[in-house]
PDB file of C-alpha atoms and ligand atoms in Angstrom:
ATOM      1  CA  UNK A   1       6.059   8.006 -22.722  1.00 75.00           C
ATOM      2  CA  UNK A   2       8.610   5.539 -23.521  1.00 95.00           C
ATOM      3  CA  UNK A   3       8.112   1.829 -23.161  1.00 98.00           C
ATOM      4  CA  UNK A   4       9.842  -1.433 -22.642  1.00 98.00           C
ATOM      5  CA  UNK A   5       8.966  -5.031 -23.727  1.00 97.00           C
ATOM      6  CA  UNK A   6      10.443  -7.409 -21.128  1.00 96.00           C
ATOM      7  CA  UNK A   7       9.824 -11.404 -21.300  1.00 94.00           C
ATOM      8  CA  UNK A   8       6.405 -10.179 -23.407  1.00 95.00           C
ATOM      9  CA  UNK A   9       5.554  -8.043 -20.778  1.00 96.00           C
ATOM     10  CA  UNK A  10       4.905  -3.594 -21.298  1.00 97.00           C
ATOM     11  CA  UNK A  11       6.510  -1.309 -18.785  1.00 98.00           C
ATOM     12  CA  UNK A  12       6.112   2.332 -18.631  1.00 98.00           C
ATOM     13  CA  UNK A  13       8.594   4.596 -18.046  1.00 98.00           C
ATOM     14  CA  UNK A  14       8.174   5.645 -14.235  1.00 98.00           C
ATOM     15  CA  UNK A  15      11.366   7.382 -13.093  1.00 98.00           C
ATOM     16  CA  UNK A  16      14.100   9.256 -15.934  1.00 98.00           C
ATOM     17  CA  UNK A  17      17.629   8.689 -15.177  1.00 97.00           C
ATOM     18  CA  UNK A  18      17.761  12.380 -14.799  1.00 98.00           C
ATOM     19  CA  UNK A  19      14.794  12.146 -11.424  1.00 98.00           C
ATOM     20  CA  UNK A  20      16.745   9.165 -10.410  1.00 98.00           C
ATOM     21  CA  UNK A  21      20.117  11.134 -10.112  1.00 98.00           C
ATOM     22  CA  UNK A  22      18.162  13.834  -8.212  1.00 98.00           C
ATOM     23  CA  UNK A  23      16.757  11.185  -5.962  1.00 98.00           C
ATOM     24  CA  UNK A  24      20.292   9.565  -4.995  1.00 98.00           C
ATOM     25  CA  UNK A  25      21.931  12.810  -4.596  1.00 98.00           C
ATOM     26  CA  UNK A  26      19.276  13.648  -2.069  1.00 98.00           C
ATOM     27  CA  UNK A  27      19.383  10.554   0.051  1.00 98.00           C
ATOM     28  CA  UNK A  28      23.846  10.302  -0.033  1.00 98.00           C
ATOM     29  CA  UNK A  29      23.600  14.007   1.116  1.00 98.00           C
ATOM     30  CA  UNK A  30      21.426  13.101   3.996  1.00 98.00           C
ATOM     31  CA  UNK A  31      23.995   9.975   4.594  1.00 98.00           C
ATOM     32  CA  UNK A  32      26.960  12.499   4.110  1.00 98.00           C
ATOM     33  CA  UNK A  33      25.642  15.026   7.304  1.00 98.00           C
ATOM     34  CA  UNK A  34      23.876  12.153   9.286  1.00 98.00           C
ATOM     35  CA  UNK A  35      27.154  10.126   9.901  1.00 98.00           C
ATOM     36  CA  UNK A  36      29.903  13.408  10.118  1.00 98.00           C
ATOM     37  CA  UNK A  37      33.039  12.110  12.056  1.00 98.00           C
ATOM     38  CA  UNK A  38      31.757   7.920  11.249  1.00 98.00           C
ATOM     39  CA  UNK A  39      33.215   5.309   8.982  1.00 98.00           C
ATOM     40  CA  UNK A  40      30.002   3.749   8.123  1.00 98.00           C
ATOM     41  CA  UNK A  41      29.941  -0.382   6.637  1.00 98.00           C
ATOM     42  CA  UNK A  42      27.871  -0.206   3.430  1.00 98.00           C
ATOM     43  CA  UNK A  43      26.028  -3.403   2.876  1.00 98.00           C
ATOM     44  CA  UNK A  44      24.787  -3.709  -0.506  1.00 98.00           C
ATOM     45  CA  UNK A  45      22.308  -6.665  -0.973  1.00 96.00           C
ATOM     46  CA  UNK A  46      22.390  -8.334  -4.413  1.00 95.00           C
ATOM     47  CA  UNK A  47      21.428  -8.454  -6.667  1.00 92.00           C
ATOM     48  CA  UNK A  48      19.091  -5.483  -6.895  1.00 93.00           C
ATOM     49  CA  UNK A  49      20.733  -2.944  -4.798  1.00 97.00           C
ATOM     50  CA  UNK A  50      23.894  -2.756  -7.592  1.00 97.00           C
ATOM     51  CA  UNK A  51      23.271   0.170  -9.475  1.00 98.00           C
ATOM     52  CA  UNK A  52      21.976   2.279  -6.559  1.00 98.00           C
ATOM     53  CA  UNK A  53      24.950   1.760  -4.680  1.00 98.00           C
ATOM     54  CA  UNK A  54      26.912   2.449  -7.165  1.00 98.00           C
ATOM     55  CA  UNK A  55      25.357   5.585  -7.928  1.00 98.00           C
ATOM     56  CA  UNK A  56      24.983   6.155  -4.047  1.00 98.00           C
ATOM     57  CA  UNK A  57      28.773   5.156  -3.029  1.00 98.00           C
ATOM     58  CA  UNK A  58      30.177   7.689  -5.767  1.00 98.00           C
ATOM     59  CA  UNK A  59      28.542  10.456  -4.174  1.00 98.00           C
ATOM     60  CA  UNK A  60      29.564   9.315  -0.311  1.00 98.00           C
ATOM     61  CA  UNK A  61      32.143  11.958   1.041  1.00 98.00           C
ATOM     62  CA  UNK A  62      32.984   9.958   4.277  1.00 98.00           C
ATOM     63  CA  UNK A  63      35.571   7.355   4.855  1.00 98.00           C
ATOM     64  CA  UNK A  64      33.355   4.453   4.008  1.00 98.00           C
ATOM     65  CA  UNK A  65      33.793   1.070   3.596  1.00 98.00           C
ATOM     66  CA  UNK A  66      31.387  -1.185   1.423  1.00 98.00           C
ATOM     67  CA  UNK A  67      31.046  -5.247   1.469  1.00 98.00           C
ATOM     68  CA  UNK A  68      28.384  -7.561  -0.359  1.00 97.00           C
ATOM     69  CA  UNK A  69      25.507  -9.988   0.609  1.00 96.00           C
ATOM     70  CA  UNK A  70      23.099 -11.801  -0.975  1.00 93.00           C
ATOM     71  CA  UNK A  71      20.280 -13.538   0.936  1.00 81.00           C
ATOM     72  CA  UNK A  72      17.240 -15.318   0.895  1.00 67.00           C
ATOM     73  CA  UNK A  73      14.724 -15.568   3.408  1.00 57.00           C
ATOM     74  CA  UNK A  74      12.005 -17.606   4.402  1.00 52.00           C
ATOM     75  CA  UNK A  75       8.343 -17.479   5.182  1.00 47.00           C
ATOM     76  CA  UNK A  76       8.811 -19.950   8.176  1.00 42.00           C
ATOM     77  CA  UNK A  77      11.774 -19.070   9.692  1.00 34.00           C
ATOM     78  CA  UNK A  78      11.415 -15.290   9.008  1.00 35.00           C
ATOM     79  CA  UNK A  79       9.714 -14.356  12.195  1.00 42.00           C
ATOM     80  CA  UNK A  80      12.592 -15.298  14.279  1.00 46.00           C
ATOM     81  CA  UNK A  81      14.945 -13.275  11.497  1.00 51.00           C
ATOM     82  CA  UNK A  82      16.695 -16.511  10.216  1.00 60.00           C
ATOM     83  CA  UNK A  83      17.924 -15.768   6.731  1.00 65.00           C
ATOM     84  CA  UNK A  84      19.999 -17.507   4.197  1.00 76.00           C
ATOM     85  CA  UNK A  85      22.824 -16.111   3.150  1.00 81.00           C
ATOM     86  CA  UNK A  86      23.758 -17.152  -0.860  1.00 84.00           C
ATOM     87  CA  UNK A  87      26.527 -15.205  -0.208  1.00 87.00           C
ATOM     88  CA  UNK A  88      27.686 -14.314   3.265  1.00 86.00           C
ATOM     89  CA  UNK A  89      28.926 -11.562   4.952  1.00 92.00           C
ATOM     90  CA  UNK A  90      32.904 -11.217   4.323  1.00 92.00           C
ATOM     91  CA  UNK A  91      33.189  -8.365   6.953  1.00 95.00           C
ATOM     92  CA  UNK A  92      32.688  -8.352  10.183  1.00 97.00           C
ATOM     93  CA  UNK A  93      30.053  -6.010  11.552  1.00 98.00           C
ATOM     94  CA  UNK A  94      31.388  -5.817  15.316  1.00 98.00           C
ATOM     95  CA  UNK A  95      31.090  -2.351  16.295  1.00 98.00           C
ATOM     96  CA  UNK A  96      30.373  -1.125  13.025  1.00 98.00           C
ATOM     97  CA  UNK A  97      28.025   1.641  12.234  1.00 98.00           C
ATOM     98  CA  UNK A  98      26.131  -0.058   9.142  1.00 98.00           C
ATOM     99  CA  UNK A  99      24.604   0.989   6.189  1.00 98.00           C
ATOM    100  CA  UNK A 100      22.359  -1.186   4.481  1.00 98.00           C
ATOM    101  CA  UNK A 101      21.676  -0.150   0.978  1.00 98.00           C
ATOM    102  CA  UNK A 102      18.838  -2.141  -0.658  1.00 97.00           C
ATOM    103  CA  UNK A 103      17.010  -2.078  -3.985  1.00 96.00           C
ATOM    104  CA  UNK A 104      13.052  -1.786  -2.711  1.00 96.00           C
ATOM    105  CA  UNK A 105      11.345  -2.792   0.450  1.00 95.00           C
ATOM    106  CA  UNK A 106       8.101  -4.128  -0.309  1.00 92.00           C
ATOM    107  CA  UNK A 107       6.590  -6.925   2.744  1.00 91.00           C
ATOM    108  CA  UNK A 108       9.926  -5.559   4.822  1.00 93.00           C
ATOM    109  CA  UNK A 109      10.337  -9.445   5.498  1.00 88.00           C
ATOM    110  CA  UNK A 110      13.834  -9.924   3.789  1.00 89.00           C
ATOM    111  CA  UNK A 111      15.434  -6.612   5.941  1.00 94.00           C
ATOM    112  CA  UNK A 112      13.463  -7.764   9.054  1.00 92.00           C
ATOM    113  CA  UNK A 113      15.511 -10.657   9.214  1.00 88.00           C
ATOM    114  CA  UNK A 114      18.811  -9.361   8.126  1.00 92.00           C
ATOM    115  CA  UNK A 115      18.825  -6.475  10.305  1.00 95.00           C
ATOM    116  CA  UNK A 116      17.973  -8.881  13.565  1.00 92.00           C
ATOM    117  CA  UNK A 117      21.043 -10.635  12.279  1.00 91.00           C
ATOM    118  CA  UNK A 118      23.158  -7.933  12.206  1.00 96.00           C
ATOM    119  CA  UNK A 119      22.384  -6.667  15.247  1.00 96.00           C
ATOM    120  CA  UNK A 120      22.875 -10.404  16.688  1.00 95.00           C
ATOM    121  CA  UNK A 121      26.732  -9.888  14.917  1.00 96.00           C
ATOM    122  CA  UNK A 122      27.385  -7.013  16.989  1.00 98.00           C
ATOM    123  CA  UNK A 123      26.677  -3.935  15.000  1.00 98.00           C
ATOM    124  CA  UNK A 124      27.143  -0.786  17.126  1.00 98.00           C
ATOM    125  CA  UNK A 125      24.552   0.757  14.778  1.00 98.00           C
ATOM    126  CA  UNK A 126      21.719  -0.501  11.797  1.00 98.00           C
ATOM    127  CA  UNK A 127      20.239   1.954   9.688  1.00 98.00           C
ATOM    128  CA  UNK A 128      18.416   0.800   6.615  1.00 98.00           C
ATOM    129  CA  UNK A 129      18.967   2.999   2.830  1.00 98.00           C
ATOM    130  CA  UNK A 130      16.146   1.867  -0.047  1.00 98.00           C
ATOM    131  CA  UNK A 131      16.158   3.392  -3.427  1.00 98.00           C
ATOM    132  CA  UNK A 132      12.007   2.202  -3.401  1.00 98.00           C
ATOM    133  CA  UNK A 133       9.814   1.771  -0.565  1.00 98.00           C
ATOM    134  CA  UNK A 134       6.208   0.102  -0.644  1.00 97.00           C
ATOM    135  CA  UNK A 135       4.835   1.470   1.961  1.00 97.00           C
ATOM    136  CA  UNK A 136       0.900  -0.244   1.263  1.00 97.00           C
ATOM    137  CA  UNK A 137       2.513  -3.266   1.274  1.00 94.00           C
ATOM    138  CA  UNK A 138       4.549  -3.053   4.568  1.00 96.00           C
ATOM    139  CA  UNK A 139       4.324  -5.948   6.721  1.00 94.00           C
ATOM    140  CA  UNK A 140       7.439  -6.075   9.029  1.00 94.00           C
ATOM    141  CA  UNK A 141       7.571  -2.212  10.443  1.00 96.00           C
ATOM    142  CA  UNK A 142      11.618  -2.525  12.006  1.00 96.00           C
ATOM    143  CA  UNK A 143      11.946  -2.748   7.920  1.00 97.00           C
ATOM    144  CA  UNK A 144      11.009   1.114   7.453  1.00 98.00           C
ATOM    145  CA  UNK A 145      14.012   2.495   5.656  1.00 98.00           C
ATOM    146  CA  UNK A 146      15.383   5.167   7.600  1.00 98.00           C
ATOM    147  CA  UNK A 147      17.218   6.595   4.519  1.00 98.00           C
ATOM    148  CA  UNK A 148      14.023   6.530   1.083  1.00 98.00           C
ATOM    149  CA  UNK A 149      14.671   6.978  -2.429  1.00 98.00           C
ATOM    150  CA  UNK A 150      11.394   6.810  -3.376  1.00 98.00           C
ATOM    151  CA  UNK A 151       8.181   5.720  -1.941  1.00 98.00           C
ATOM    152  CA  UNK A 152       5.939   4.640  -4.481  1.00 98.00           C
ATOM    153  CA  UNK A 153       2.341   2.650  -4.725  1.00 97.00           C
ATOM    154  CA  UNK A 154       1.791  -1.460  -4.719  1.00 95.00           C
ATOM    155  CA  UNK A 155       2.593  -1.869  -8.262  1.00 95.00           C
ATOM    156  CA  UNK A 156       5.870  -4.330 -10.112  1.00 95.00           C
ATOM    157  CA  UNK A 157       8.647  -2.345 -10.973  1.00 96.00           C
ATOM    158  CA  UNK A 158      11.938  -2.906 -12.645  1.00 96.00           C
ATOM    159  CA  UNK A 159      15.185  -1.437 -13.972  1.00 98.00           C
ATOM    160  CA  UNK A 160      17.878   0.148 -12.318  1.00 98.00           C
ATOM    161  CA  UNK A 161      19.041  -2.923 -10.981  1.00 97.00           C
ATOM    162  CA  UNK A 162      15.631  -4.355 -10.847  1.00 96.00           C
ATOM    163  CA  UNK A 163      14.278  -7.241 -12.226  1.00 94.00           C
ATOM    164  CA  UNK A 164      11.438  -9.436 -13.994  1.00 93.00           C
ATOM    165  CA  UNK A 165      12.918 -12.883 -14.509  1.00 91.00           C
ATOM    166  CA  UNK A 166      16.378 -11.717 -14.333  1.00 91.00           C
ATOM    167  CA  UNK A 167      16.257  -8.838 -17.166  1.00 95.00           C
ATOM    168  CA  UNK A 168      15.538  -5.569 -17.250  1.00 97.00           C
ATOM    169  CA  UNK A 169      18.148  -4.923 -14.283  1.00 96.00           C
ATOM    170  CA  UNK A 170      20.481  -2.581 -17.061  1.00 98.00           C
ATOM    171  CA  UNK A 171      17.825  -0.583 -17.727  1.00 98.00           C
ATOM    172  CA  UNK A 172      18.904   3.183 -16.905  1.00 97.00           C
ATOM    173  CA  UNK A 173      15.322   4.155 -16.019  1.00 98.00           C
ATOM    174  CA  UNK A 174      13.177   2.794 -13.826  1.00 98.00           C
ATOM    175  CA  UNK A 175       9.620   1.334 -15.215  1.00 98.00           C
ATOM    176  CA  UNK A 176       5.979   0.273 -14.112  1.00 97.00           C
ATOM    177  CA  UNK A 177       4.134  -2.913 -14.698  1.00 96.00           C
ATOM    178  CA  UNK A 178       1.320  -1.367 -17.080  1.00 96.00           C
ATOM    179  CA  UNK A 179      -1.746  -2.480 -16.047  1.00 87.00           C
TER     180      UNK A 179
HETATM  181  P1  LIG B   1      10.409  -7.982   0.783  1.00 52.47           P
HETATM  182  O1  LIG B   1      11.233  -8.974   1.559  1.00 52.47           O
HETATM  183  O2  LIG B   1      10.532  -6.574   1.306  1.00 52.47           O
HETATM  184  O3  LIG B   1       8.967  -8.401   0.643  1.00 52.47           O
HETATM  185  O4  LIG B   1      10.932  -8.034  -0.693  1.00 52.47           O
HETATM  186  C1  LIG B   1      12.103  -7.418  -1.082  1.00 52.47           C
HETATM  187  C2  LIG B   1      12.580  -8.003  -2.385  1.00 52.47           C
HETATM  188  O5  LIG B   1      11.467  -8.353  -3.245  1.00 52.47           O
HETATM  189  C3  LIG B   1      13.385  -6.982  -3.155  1.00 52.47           C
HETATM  190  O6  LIG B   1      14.743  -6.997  -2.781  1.00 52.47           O
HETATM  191  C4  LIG B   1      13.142  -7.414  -4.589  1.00 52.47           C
HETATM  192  O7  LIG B   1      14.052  -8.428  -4.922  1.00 52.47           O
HETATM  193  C5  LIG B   1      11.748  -8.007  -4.588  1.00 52.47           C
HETATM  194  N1  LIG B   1      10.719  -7.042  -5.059  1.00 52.47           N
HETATM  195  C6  LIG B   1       9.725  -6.494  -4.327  1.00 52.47           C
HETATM  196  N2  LIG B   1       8.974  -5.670  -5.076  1.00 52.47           N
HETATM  197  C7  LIG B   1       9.503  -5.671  -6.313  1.00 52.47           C
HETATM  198  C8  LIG B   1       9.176  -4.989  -7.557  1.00 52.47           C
HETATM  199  O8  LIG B   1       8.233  -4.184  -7.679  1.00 52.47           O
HETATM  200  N3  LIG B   1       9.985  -5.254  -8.613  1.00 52.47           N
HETATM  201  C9  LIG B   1      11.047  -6.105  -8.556  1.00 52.47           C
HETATM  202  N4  LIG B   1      11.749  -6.279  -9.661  1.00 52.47           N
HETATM  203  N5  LIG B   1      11.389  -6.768  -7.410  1.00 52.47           N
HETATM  204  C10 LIG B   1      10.630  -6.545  -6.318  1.00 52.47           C
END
């Protein structure tokens, strides 16, 4: 099995490129038949979520549209879905069927909040896309991806656009926190 040394810390290989391809594939196709005849907004919250919607847009067939975000949100403020916005939305989301395509869902508590603001902006629909789901660690259930990559146990994960301290996001594969 092939491992990683990031910031002195071991990963294990969890996911091959090749699986990851599969899983992508899988999840656009369901995108692709779900929203026949719509011109969905992708949302693709950074940084995480780069590489799967990258991988995810290519293989879109409908006339989509894609903007950026990148948020924070906070413990307090989280139950009324308040979150900070690093970078805002540049698009508006009036009457827009929207896509957002995040990295992993693990407490649902950053999605909880975005999606209440989203629908607050006048989306005409919200659907959620994760390339990993947590679903033991769940806390906010409106956060349930509609559209999962992956779900996978309560364990630290990174590549593919994921992180630990900022590297390990251009890692191809995607890798466990050995234990
Ligand atoms: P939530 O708001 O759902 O609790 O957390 C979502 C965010 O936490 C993700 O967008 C990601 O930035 C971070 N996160 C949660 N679990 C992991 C993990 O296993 N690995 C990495 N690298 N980030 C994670």
């Amino acid at each position: 099995m092939q491992s990683v040394n990031v910031n002195g810390l071991i990963f294990d290989e969890y996911l091959p490129e090749q699986e990851i391809a599969t899983v992508v594939s899988d999840v656009a196709g369901r995108i692709n038949a779900d929203y026949a005849g719509r011109e969905p907004l992708f949302i693709c919250v950074l940084n995480g979520a780069f590489m799967y919607m990258s991988d995810l847009f290519k293989r879109i067939t409908l006339p989509a549209e894609i903007t950026f975000v990148r948020m924070k949100s906070y413990e307090g403020t989280a139950t009324t879905g308040n979150v900070n916005m690093l970078v805002p939305l540049q698009t508006s989301v009036k009457d827009r069927d929207v896509i957002i395509v995040e990295d992993i869902v693990d407490t649902g508590l950053t999605m909880h909040g975005f999606i209440q603001h989203l629908k607050r902006e006048g989306a005409r629909s919200v659907e959620l896309t994760s390339f990993l789901f947590k679903p033991d660690s769940l806390q906010f259930p409106d956060a349930t991806p509609k559209y999962i990559g992956k779900s996978i146990p309560t364990k630290f994960v990174l590549g593919y656009g994921l992180d630990y301290d900022e590297k390990g996001r251009n890692l191809s594969s995607l890798y466990v926190l050995r234990q």
